[in-house]
Amino acid sequence: MKHTFKIVLISLSLLLLVSCSLNQEQADANIPYYTFNNQDRSLIINYPYTQGQTIRYVNQNGDVLHFRVLENQTSKNASYSEGSLSGGSGILENYYDGKTIRFEILENPSTEPYAMANYIFSKNNNALNTGINFPLWNLPLFSFIDEIQNAVNIFLNQESVTSTLTVNGHQFDKVIILSSDSDDSNNDSRFGPLLQNVNKLWYDYDFGIIQFKDINDILWSVEYPQ
């Protein structure tokens, strides 16, 4: 009798698990999932950065900055509404594709999130949002895309006209220029110990930052990985 009871109990438990799983799948099927489309991908970096890889930027004086890859990840993410004032959790509103490419600058050691160099791409709410966090940028801005760890201080204009530029022997075909229109210099430790004095960037939609120049006309150019 006990043996029969155990069999019945196990069977009921399995049915309950299957039922809950089916209910969850049905619930997920009714939640929007915003994925990157081909037009989005044309604006998203496609260079295959690998964790631990180091990208070098060299100026005309022979100085080098080393950008080491911490993360290059595309993922399905969930977006929730804000919780209630009484402490209740938010409601799942939609899923969305996101891509994060994150670097540490070896000459700019810091654990602050704004000291990292980030490329952030998000399709949350069915709109592509793209931004950069560049710790040497001379206009201080503390913002993020979707999650607080996805720090950005430059938002990209997706309708910018592109051009071709050859840097250290490599041709980049989808280049835009970003300018702060400021000659200020800052030294905010939240961006790391290096001076924030860069006011011009050359950005390639397929690769990321290929050149940057500071207020003293020091130009740093990428050595394209071979």
JSON list of N, CA and C in Angstrom, two decimals, residues 51-123:
[
{"chain": "A", "resi": 51, "resn": "GLN", "atom": "N", "xyz": [38.07, 37.24, -25.17]},
{"chain": "A", "resi": 51, "resn": "GLN", "atom": "CA", "xyz": [38.45, 37.57, -23.80]},
{"chain": "A", "resi": 51, "resn": "GLN", "atom": "C", "xyz": [39.96, 37.39, -23.62]},
{"chain": "A", "resi": 52, "resn": "GLY", "atom": "N", "xyz": [40.61, 38.40, -23.04]},
{"chain": "A", "resi": 52, "resn": "GLY", "atom": "CA", "xyz": [42.05, 38.36, -22.83]},
{"chain": "A", "resi": 52, "resn": "GLY", "atom": "C", "xyz": [42.85, 38.98, -23.95]},
{"chain": "A", "resi": 53, "resn": "GLN", "atom": "N", "xyz": [42.25, 39.20, -25.10]},
{"chain": "A", "resi": 53, "resn": "GLN", "atom": "CA", "xyz": [42.93, 39.83, -26.23]},
{"chain": "A", "resi": 53, "resn": "GLN", "atom": "C", "xyz": [43.27, 41.28, -25.89]},
{"chain": "A", "resi": 54, "resn": "THR", "atom": "N", "xyz": [44.42, 41.75, -26.35]},
{"chain": "A", "resi": 54, "resn": "THR", "atom": "CA", "xyz": [44.84, 43.12, -26.10]},
{"chain": "A", "resi": 54, "resn": "THR", "atom": "C", "xyz": [44.94, 43.90, -27.40]},
{"chain": "A", "resi": 55, "resn": "ILE", "atom": "N", "xyz": [44.27, 45.05, -27.43]},
{"chain": "A", "resi": 55, "resn": "ILE", "atom": "CA", "xyz": [44.29, 45.95, -28.59]},
{"chain": "A", "resi": 55, "resn": "ILE", "atom": "C", "xyz": [45.18, 47.14, -28.24]},
{"chain": "A", "resi": 56, "resn": "ARG", "atom": "N", "xyz": [46.14, 47.42, -29.13]},
{"chain": "A", "resi": 56, "resn": "ARG", "atom": "CA", "xyz": [47.10, 48.50, -28.87]},
{"chain": "A", "resi": 56, "resn": "ARG", "atom": "C", "xyz": [46.72, 49.77, -29.65]},
{"chain": "A", "resi": 57, "resn": "TYR", "atom": "N", "xyz": [46.84, 50.91, -28.96]},
{"chain": "A", "resi": 57, "resn": "TYR", "atom": "CA", "xyz": [46.70, 52.22, -29.58]},
{"chain": "A", "resi": 57, "resn": "TYR", "atom": "C", "xyz": [48.01, 52.97, -29.36]},
{"chain": "A", "resi": 58, "resn": "VAL", "atom": "N", "xyz": [48.60, 53.49, -30.45]},
{"chain": "A", "resi": 58, "resn": "VAL", "atom": "CA", "xyz": [49.93, 54.10, -30.40]},
{"chain": "A", "resi": 58, "resn": "VAL", "atom": "C", "xyz": [49.84, 55.54, -30.89]},
{"chain": "A", "resi": 59, "resn": "ASN", "atom": "N", "xyz": [50.53, 56.46, -30.20]},
{"chain": "A", "resi": 59, "resn": "ASN", "atom": "CA", "xyz": [50.54, 57.84, -30.67]},
{"chain": "A", "resi": 59, "resn": "ASN", "atom": "C", "xyz": [51.83, 58.16, -31.42]},
{"chain": "A", "resi": 60, "resn": "GLN", "atom": "N", "xyz": [51.92, 59.41, -31.92]},
{"chain": "A", "resi": 60, "resn": "GLN", "atom": "CA", "xyz": [53.06, 59.78, -32.76]},
{"chain": "A", "resi": 60, "resn": "GLN", "atom": "C", "xyz": [54.37, 59.83, -31.99]},
{"chain": "A", "resi": 61, "resn": "ASN", "atom": "N", "xyz": [54.29, 59.80, -30.65]},
{"chain": "A", "resi": 61, "resn": "ASN", "atom": "CA", "xyz": [55.50, 59.79, -29.84]},
{"chain": "A", "resi": 61, "resn": "ASN", "atom": "C", "xyz": [55.94, 58.37, -29.47]},
{"chain": "A", "resi": 62, "resn": "GLY", "atom": "N", "xyz": [55.20, 57.39, -29.92]},
{"chain": "A", "resi": 62, "resn": "GLY", "atom": "CA", "xyz": [55.54, 56.00, -29.61]},
{"chain": "A", "resi": 62, "resn": "GLY", "atom": "C", "xyz": [54.94, 55.49, -28.32]},
{"chain": "A", "resi": 63, "resn": "ASP", "atom": "N", "xyz": [54.13, 56.31, -27.64]},
{"chain": "A", "resi": 63, "resn": "ASP", "atom": "CA", "xyz": [53.46, 55.84, -26.41]},
{"chain": "A", "resi": 63, "resn": "ASP", "atom": "C", "xyz": [52.34, 54.87, -26.78]},
{"chain": "A", "resi": 64, "resn": "VAL", "atom": "N", "xyz": [52.06, 53.92, -25.88]},
{"chain": "A", "resi": 64, "resn": "VAL", "atom": "CA", "xyz": [51.09, 52.87, -26.17]},
{"chain": "A", "resi": 64, "resn": "VAL", "atom": "C", "xyz": [50.06, 52.78, -25.03]},
{"chain": "A", "resi": 65, "resn": "LEU", "atom": "N", "xyz": [48.81, 52.62, -25.41]},
{"chain": "A", "resi": 65, "resn": "LEU", "atom": "CA", "xyz": [47.74, 52.27, -24.47]},
{"chain": "A", "resi": 65, "resn": "LEU", "atom": "C", "xyz": [47.23, 50.89, -24.84]},
{"chain": "A", "resi": 66, "resn": "HIS", "atom": "N", "xyz": [47.06, 50.03, -23.84]},
{"chain": "A", "resi": 66, "resn": "HIS", "atom": "CA", "xyz": [46.66, 48.65, -24.06]},
{"chain": "A", "resi": 66, "resn": "HIS", "atom": "C", "xyz": [45.23, 48.45, -23.56]},
{"chain": "A", "resi": 67, "resn": "PHE", "atom": "N", "xyz": [44.33, 48.08, -24.48]},
{"chain": "A", "resi": 67, "resn": "PHE", "atom": "CA", "xyz": [42.93, 47.79, -24.15]},
{"chain": "A", "resi": 67, "resn": "PHE", "atom": "C", "xyz": [42.75, 46.28, -24.13]},
{"chain": "A", "resi": 68, "resn": "ARG", "atom": "N", "xyz": [42.56, 45.70, -22.95]},
{"chain": "A", "resi": 68, "resn": "ARG", "atom": "CA", "xyz": [42.41, 44.25, -22.83]},
{"chain": "A", "resi": 68, "resn": "ARG", "atom": "C", "xyz": [40.93, 43.88, -22.72]},
{"chain": "A", "resi": 69, "resn": "VAL", "atom": "N", "xyz": [40.53, 42.92, -23.55]},
{"chain": "A", "resi": 69, "resn": "VAL", "atom": "CA", "xyz": [39.12, 42.53, -23.62]},
{"chain": "A", "resi": 69, "resn": "VAL", "atom": "C", "xyz": [38.72, 41.76, -22.37]},
{"chain": "A", "resi": 70, "resn": "LEU", "atom": "N", "xyz": [37.69, 42.25, -21.69]},
{"chain": "A", "resi": 70, "resn": "LEU", "atom": "CA", "xyz": [37.13, 41.55, -20.54]},
{"chain": "A", "resi": 70, "resn": "LEU", "atom": "C", "xyz": [35.90, 40.73, -20.92]},
{"chain": "A", "resi": 71, "resn": "GLU", "atom": "N", "xyz": [35.16, 41.20, -21.93]},
{"chain": "A", "resi": 71, "resn": "GLU", "atom": "CA", "xyz": [33.89, 40.57, -22.26]},
{"chain": "A", "resi": 71, "resn": "GLU", "atom": "C", "xyz": [33.49, 40.92, -23.68]},
{"chain": "A", "resi": 72, "resn": "ASN", "atom": "N", "xyz": [32.96, 39.95, -24.40]},
{"chain": "A", "resi": 72, "resn": "ASN", "atom": "CA", "xyz": [32.31, 40.18, -25.69]},
{"chain": "A", "resi": 72, "resn": "ASN", "atom": "C", "xyz": [31.15, 39.20, -25.76]},
{"chain": "A", "resi": 73, "resn": "GLN", "atom": "N", "xyz": [29.97, 39.66, -25.43]},
{"chain": "A", "resi": 73, "resn": "GLN", "atom": "CA", "xyz": [28.84, 38.76, -25.21]},
{"chain": "A", "resi": 73, "resn": "GLN", "atom": "C", "xyz": [27.55, 39.31, -25.81]},
{"chain": "A", "resi": 74, "resn": "THR", "atom": "N", "xyz": [26.84, 38.45, -26.52]},
{"chain": "A", "resi": 74, "resn": "THR", "atom": "CA", "xyz": [25.49, 38.74, -26.98]},
{"chain": "A", "resi": 74, "resn": "THR", "atom": "C", "xyz": [24.54, 37.85, -26.20]},
{"chain": "A", "resi": 75, "resn": "SER", "atom": "N", "xyz": [23.46, 38.43, -25.67]},
{"chain": "A", "resi": 75, "resn": "SER", "atom": "CA", "xyz": [22.60, 37.65, -24.77]},
{"chain": "A", "resi": 75, "resn": "SER", "atom": "C", "xyz": [21.14, 38.07, -24.91]},
{"chain": "A", "resi": 76, "resn": "LYS", "atom": "N", "xyz": [20.26, 37.16, -24.47]},
{"chain": "A", "resi": 76, "resn": "LYS", "atom": "CA", "xyz": [18.84, 37.45, -24.34]},
{"chain": "A", "resi": 76, "resn": "LYS", "atom": "C", "xyz": [18.61, 37.97, -22.93]},
{"chain": "A", "resi": 77, "resn": "ASN", "atom": "N", "xyz": [18.03, 39.16, -22.83]},
{"chain": "A", "resi": 77, "resn": "ASN", "atom": "CA", "xyz": [17.85, 39.81, -21.54]},
{"chain": "A", "resi": 77, "resn": "ASN", "atom": "C", "xyz": [16.37, 40.04, -21.26]},
{"chain": "A", "resi": 78, "resn": "ALA", "atom": "N", "xyz": [16.05, 40.29, -20.01]},
{"chain": "A", "resi": 78, "resn": "ALA", "atom": "CA", "xyz": [14.68, 40.54, -19.60]},
{"chain": "A", "resi": 78, "resn": "ALA", "atom": "C", "xyz": [14.54, 41.96, -19.06]},
{"chain": "A", "resi": 79, "resn": "SER", "atom": "N", "xyz": [13.45, 42.61, -19.42]},
{"chain": "A", "resi": 79, "resn": "SER", "atom": "CA", "xyz": [13.17, 43.96, -18.93]},
{"chain": "A", "resi": 79, "resn": "SER", "atom": "C", "xyz": [11.93, 43.94, -18.05]},
{"chain": "A", "resi": 80, "resn": "TYR", "atom": "N", "xyz": [12.05, 44.52, -16.86]},
{"chain": "A", "resi": 80, "resn": "TYR", "atom": "CA", "xyz": [10.95, 44.54, -15.88]},
{"chain": "A", "resi": 80, "resn": "TYR", "atom": "C", "xyz": [10.51, 45.97, -15.63]},
{"chain": "A", "resi": 81, "resn": "SER", "atom": "N", "xyz": [9.24, 46.12, -15.32]},
{"chain": "A", "resi": 81, "resn": "SER", "atom": "CA", "xyz": [8.75, 47.42, -14.88]},
{"chain": "A", "resi": 81, "resn": "SER", "atom": "C", "xyz": [9.29, 47.73, -13.50]},
{"chain": "A", "resi": 82, "resn": "GLU", "atom": "N", "xyz": [9.20, 48.98, -13.10]},
{"chain": "A", "resi": 82, "resn": "GLU", "atom": "CA", "xyz": [9.66, 49.36, -11.77]},
{"chain": "A", "resi": 82, "resn": "GLU", "atom": "C", "xyz": [8.77, 48.73, -10.71]},
{"chain": "A", "resi": 83, "resn": "GLY", "atom": "N", "xyz": [9.38, 48.34, -9.58]},
{"chain": "A", "resi": 83, "resn": "GLY", "atom": "CA", "xyz": [8.62, 47.77, -8.48]},
{"chain": "A", "resi": 83, "resn": "GLY", "atom": "C", "xyz": [7.75, 48.80, -7.79]},
{"chain": "A", "resi": 84, "resn": "SER", "atom": "N", "xyz": [6.84, 48.33, -6.97]},
{"chain": "A", "resi": 84, "resn": "SER", "atom": "CA", "xyz": [5.95, 49.24, -6.25]},
{"chain": "A", "resi": 84, "resn": "SER", "atom": "C", "xyz": [6.69, 49.89, -5.08]},
{"chain": "A", "resi": 85, "resn": "LEU", "atom": "N", "xyz": [6.10, 50.97, -4.57]},
{"chain": "A", "resi": 85, "resn": "LEU", "atom": "CA", "xyz": [6.71, 51.66, -3.44]},
{"chain": "A", "resi": 85, "resn": "LEU", "atom": "C", "xyz": [6.75, 50.79, -2.20]},
{"chain": "A", "resi": 86, "resn": "SER", "atom": "N", "xyz": [5.86, 49.81, -2.11]},
{"chain": "A", "resi": 86, "resn": "SER", "atom": "CA", "xyz": [5.83, 48.93, -0.94]},
{"chain": "A", "resi": 86, "resn": "SER", "atom": "C", "xyz": [6.87, 47.82, -1.03]},
{"chain": "A", "resi": 87, "resn": "GLY", "atom": "N", "xyz": [7.66, 47.83, -2.10]},
{"chain": "A", "resi": 87, "resn": "GLY", "atom": "CA", "xyz": [8.74, 46.85, -2.20]},
{"chain": "A", "resi": 87, "resn": "GLY", "atom": "C", "xyz": [8.44, 45.68, -3.12]},
{"chain": "A", "resi": 88, "resn": "GLY", "atom": "N", "xyz": [7.28, 45.69, -3.78]},
{"chain": "A", "resi": 88, "resn": "GLY", "atom": "CA", "xyz": [6.95, 44.61, -4.70]},
{"chain": "A", "resi": 88, "resn": "GLY", "atom": "C", "xyz": [7.84, 44.63, -5.94]},
{"chain": "A", "resi": 89, "resn": "SER", "atom": "N", "xyz": [8.10, 43.45, -6.50]},
{"chain": "A", "resi": 89, "resn": "SER", "atom": "CA", "xyz": [8.96, 43.37, -7.68]},
{"chain": "A", "resi": 89, "resn": "SER", "atom": "C", "xyz": [8.21, 43.81, -8.92]},
{"chain": "A", "resi": 90, "resn": "GLY", "atom": "N", "xyz": [8.95, 44.21, -9.96]},
{"chain": "A", "resi": 90, "resn": "GLY", "atom": "CA", "xyz": [8.35, 44.67, -11.19]},
{"chain": "A", "resi": 90, "resn": "GLY", "atom": "C", "xyz": [7.80, 43.52, -12.02]},
{"chain": "A", "resi": 91, "resn": "ILE", "atom": "N", "xyz": [7.07, 43.86, -13.06]},
{"chain": "A", "resi": 91, "resn": "ILE", "atom": "CA", "xyz": [6.46, 42.89, -13.96]},
{"chain": "A", "resi": 91, "resn": "ILE", "atom": "C", "xyz": [7.33, 42.73, -15.19]},
{"chain": "A", "resi": 92, "resn": "LEU", "atom": "N", "xyz": [7.52, 41.49, -15.63]},
{"chain": "A", "resi": 92, "resn": "LEU", "atom": "CA", "xyz": [8.27, 41.22, -16.84]},
{"chain": "A", "resi": 92, "resn": "LEU", "atom": "C", "xyz": [7.54, 41.82, -18.03]},
{"chain": "A", "resi": 93, "resn": "GLU", "atom": "N", "xyz": [8.19, 42.76, -18.73]},
{"chain": "A", "resi": 93, "resn": "GLU", "atom": "CA", "xyz": [7.55, 43.45, -19.85]},
{"chain": "A", "resi": 93, "resn": "GLU", "atom": "C", "xyz": [7.96, 42.91, -21.21]},
{"chain": "A", "resi": 94, "resn": "ASN", "atom": "N", "xyz": [9.24, 42.62, -21.37]},
{"chain": "A", "resi": 94, "resn": "ASN", "atom": "CA", "xyz": [9.70, 42.07, -22.65]},
{"chain": "A", "resi": 94, "resn": "ASN", "atom": "C", "xyz": [11.10, 41.48, -22.50]},
{"chain": "A", "resi": 95, "resn": "TYR", "atom": "N", "xyz": [11.44, 40.63, -23.45]},
{"chain": "A", "resi": 95, "resn": "TYR", "atom": "CA", "xyz": [12.81, 40.17, -23.62]},
{"chain": "A", "resi": 95, "resn": "TYR", "atom": "C", "xyz": [13.45, 40.97, -24.74]},
{"chain": "A", "resi": 96, "resn": "TYR", "atom": "N", "xyz": [14.79, 41.04, -24.75]},
{"chain": "A", "resi": 96, "resn": "TYR", "atom": "CA", "xyz": [15.45, 41.78, -25.81]},
{"chain": "A", "resi": 96, "resn": "TYR", "atom": "C", "xyz": [16.89, 41.29, -25.97]},
{"chain": "A", "resi": 97, "resn": "ASP", "atom": "N", "xyz": [17.42, 41.48, -27.17]},
{"chain": "A", "resi": 97, "resn": "ASP", "atom": "CA", "xyz": [18.83, 41.17, -27.45]},
{"chain": "A", "resi": 97, "resn": "ASP", "atom": "C", "xyz": [19.71, 42.31, -26.96]},
{"chain": "A", "resi": 98, "resn": "GLY", "atom": "N", "xyz": [20.84, 41.94, -26.39]},
{"chain": "A", "resi": 98, "resn": "GLY", "atom": "CA", "xyz": [21.84, 42.92, -25.99]},
{"chain": "A", "resi": 98, "resn": "GLY", "atom": "C", "xyz": [23.23, 42.42, -26.29]},
{"chain": "A", "resi": 99, "resn": "LYS", "atom": "N", "xyz": [24.12, 43.33, -26.60]},
{"chain": "A", "resi": 99, "resn": "LYS", "atom": "CA", "xyz": [25.53, 42.97, -26.81]},
{"chain": "A", "resi": 99, "resn": "LYS", "atom": "C", "xyz": [26.41, 43.92, -26.03]},
{"chain": "A", "resi": 100, "resn": "THR", "atom": "N", "xyz": [27.37, 43.35, -25.31]},
{"chain": "A", "resi": 100, "resn": "THR", "atom": "CA", "xyz": [28.30, 44.14, -24.52]},
{"chain": "A", "resi": 100, "resn": "THR", "atom": "C", "xyz": [29.72, 43.74, -24.87]},
{"chain": "A", "resi": 101, "resn": "ILE", "atom": "N", "xyz": [30.55, 44.73, -25.19]},
{"chain": "A", "resi": 101, "resn": "ILE", "atom": "CA", "xyz": [31.99, 44.52, -25.37]},
{"chain": "A", "resi": 101, "resn": "ILE", "atom": "C", "xyz": [32.67, 45.43, -24.38]},
{"chain": "A", "resi": 102, "resn": "ARG", "atom": "N", "xyz": [33.48, 44.84, -23.49]},
{"chain": "A", "resi": 102, "resn": "ARG", "atom": "CA", "xyz": [34.06, 45.61, -22.40]},
{"chain": "A", "resi": 102, "resn": "ARG", "atom": "C", "xyz": [35.58, 45.39, -22.34]},
{"chain": "A", "resi": 103, "resn": "PHE", "atom": "N", "xyz": [36.31, 46.48, -22.11]},
{"chain": "A", "resi": 103, "resn": "PHE", "atom": "CA", "xyz": [37.77, 46.45, -22.02]},
{"chain": "A", "resi": 103, "resn": "PHE", "atom": "C", "xyz": [38.23, 47.10, -20.71]},
{"chain": "A", "resi": 104, "resn": "GLU", "atom": "N", "xyz": [39.37, 46.66, -20.24]},
{"chain": "A", "resi": 104, "resn": "GLU", "atom": "CA", "xyz": [40.10, 47.43, -19.23]},
{"chain": "A", "resi": 104, "resn": "GLU", "atom": "C", "xyz": [41.30, 48.05, -19.91]},
{"chain": "A", "resi": 105, "resn": "ILE", "atom": "N", "xyz": [41.60, 49.30, -19.58]},
{"chain": "A", "resi": 105, "resn": "ILE", "atom": "CA", "xyz": [42.78, 49.97, -20.10]},
{"chain": "A", "resi": 105, "resn": "ILE", "atom": "C", "xyz": [43.89, 49.75, -19.07]},
{"chain": "A", "resi": 106, "resn": "LEU", "atom": "N", "xyz": [44.93, 49.02, -19.46]},
{"chain": "A", "resi": 106, "resn": "LEU", "atom": "CA", "xyz": [45.94, 48.61, -18.48]},
{"chain": "A", "resi": 106, "resn": "LEU", "atom": "C", "xyz": [46.64, 49.80, -17.84]},
{"chain": "A", "resi": 107, "resn": "GLU", "atom": "N", "xyz": [46.74, 50.90, -18.57]},
{"chain": "A", "resi": 107, "resn": "GLU", "atom": "CA", "xyz": [47.39, 52.10, -18.03]},
{"chain": "A", "resi": 107, "resn": "GLU", "atom": "C", "xyz": [46.42, 52.96, -17.22]},
{"chain": "A", "resi": 108, "resn": "ASN", "atom": "N", "xyz": [45.19, 52.51, -17.07]},
{"chain": "A", "resi": 108, "resn": "ASN", "atom": "CA", "xyz": [44.18, 53.27, -16.34]},
{"chain": "A", "resi": 108, "resn": "ASN", "atom": "C", "xyz": [43.54, 52.38, -15.27]},
{"chain": "A", "resi": 109, "resn": "PRO", "atom": "N", "xyz": [44.36, 51.83, -14.36]},
{"chain": "A", "resi": 109, "resn": "PRO", "atom": "CA", "xyz": [43.83, 50.83, -13.41]},
{"chain": "A", "resi": 109, "resn": "PRO", "atom": "C", "xyz": [42.81, 51.41, -12.44]},
{"chain": "A", "resi": 110, "resn": "SER", "atom": "N", "xyz": [41.65, 50.78, -12.39]},
{"chain": "A", "resi": 110, "resn": "SER", "atom": "CA", "xyz": [40.58, 51.23, -11.51]},
{"chain": "A", "resi": 110, "resn": "SER", "atom": "C", "xyz": [39.48, 50.18, -11.51]},
{"chain": "A", "resi": 111, "resn": "THR", "atom": "N", "xyz": [38.74, 50.10, -10.42]},
{"chain": "A", "resi": 111, "resn": "THR", "atom": "CA", "xyz": [37.58, 49.21, -10.36]},
{"chain": "A", "resi": 111, "resn": "THR", "atom": "C", "xyz": [36.27, 49.96, -10.62]},
{"chain": "A", "resi": 112, "resn": "GLU", "atom": "N", "xyz": [36.37, 51.26, -10.88]},
{"chain": "A", "resi": 112, "resn": "GLU", "atom": "CA", "xyz": [35.18, 52.06, -11.15]},
{"chain": "A", "resi": 112, "resn": "GLU", "atom": "C", "xyz": [34.59, 51.66, -12.51]},
{"chain": "A", "resi": 113, "resn": "PRO", "atom": "N", "xyz": [33.24, 51.52, -12.62]},
{"chain": "A", "resi": 113, "resn": "PRO", "atom": "CA", "xyz": [32.65, 51.11, -13.89]},
{"chain": "A", "resi": 113, "resn": "PRO", "atom": "C", "xyz": [32.92, 52.07, -15.04]},
{"chain": "A", "resi": 114, "resn": "TYR", "atom": "N", "xyz": [33.06, 53.38, -14.74]},
{"chain": "A", "resi": 114, "resn": "TYR", "atom": "CA", "xyz": [33.31, 54.35, -15.80]},
{"chain": "A", "resi": 114, "resn": "TYR", "atom": "C", "xyz": [34.77, 54.39, -16.23]},
{"chain": "A", "resi": 115, "resn": "ALA", "atom": "N", "xyz": [35.64, 53.63, -15.56]},
{"chain": "A", "resi": 115, "resn": "ALA", "atom": "CA", "xyz": [37.04, 53.53, -15.98]},
{"chain": "A", "resi": 115, "resn": "ALA", "atom": "C", "xyz": [37.22, 52.45, -17.05]},
{"chain": "A", "resi": 116, "resn": "MET", "atom": "N", "xyz": [36.17, 51.65, -17.29]},
{"chain": "A", "resi": 116, "resn": "MET", "atom": "CA", "xyz": [36.22, 50.64, -18.35]},
{"chain": "A", "resi": 116, "resn": "MET", "atom": "C", "xyz": [35.86, 51.28, -19.69]},
{"chain": "A", "resi": 117, "resn": "ALA", "atom": "N", "xyz": [36.34, 50.71, -20.78]},
{"chain": "A", "resi": 117, "resn": "ALA", "atom": "CA", "xyz": [35.91, 51.11, -22.12]},
{"chain": "A", "resi": 117, "resn": "ALA", "atom": "C", "xyz": [34.83, 50.13, -22.56]},
{"chain": "A", "resi": 118, "resn": "ASN", "atom": "N", "xyz": [33.63, 50.63, -22.81]},
{"chain": "A", "resi": 118, "resn": "ASN", "atom": "CA", "xyz": [32.48, 49.78, -23.13]},
{"chain": "A", "resi": 118, "resn": "ASN", "atom": "C", "xyz": [31.89, 50.15, -24.49]},
{"chain": "A", "resi": 119, "resn": "TYR", "atom": "N", "xyz": [31.44, 49.11, -25.20]},
{"chain": "A", "resi": 119, "resn": "TYR", "atom": "CA", "xyz": [30.53, 49.29, -26.33]},
{"chain": "A", "resi": 119, "resn": "TYR", "atom": "C", "xyz": [29.24, 48.56, -25.95]},
{"chain": "A", "resi": 120, "resn": "ILE", "atom": "N", "xyz": [28.12, 49.29, -25.90]},
{"chain": "A", "resi": 120, "resn": "ILE", "atom": "CA", "xyz": [26.84, 48.71, -25.47]},
{"chain": "A", "resi": 120, "resn": "ILE", "atom": "C", "xyz": [25.82, 48.83, -26.60]},
{"chain": "A", "resi": 121, "resn": "PHE", "atom": "N", "xyz": [25.14, 47.70, -26.89]},
{"chain": "A", "resi": 121, "resn": "PHE", "atom": "CA", "xyz": [24.10, 47.66, -27.92]},
{"chain": "A", "resi": 121, "resn": "PHE", "atom": "C", "xyz": [22.87, 46.98, -27.31]},
{"chain": "A", "resi": 122, "resn": "SER", "atom": "N", "xyz": [21.70, 47.59, -27.44]},
{"chain": "A", "resi": 122, "resn": "SER", "atom": "CA", "xyz": [20.50, 47.06, -26.80]},
{"chain": "A", "resi": 122, "resn": "SER", "atom": "C", "xyz": [19.29, 47.25, -27.71]},
{"chain": "A", "resi": 123, "resn": "LYS", "atom": "N", "xyz": [18.42, 46.20, -27.76]},
{"chain": "A", "resi": 123, "resn": "LYS", "atom": "CA", "xyz": [17.17, 46.28, -28.52]},
{"chain": "A", "resi": 123, "resn": "LYS", "atom": "C", "xyz": [15.97, 46.35, -27.56]}
]
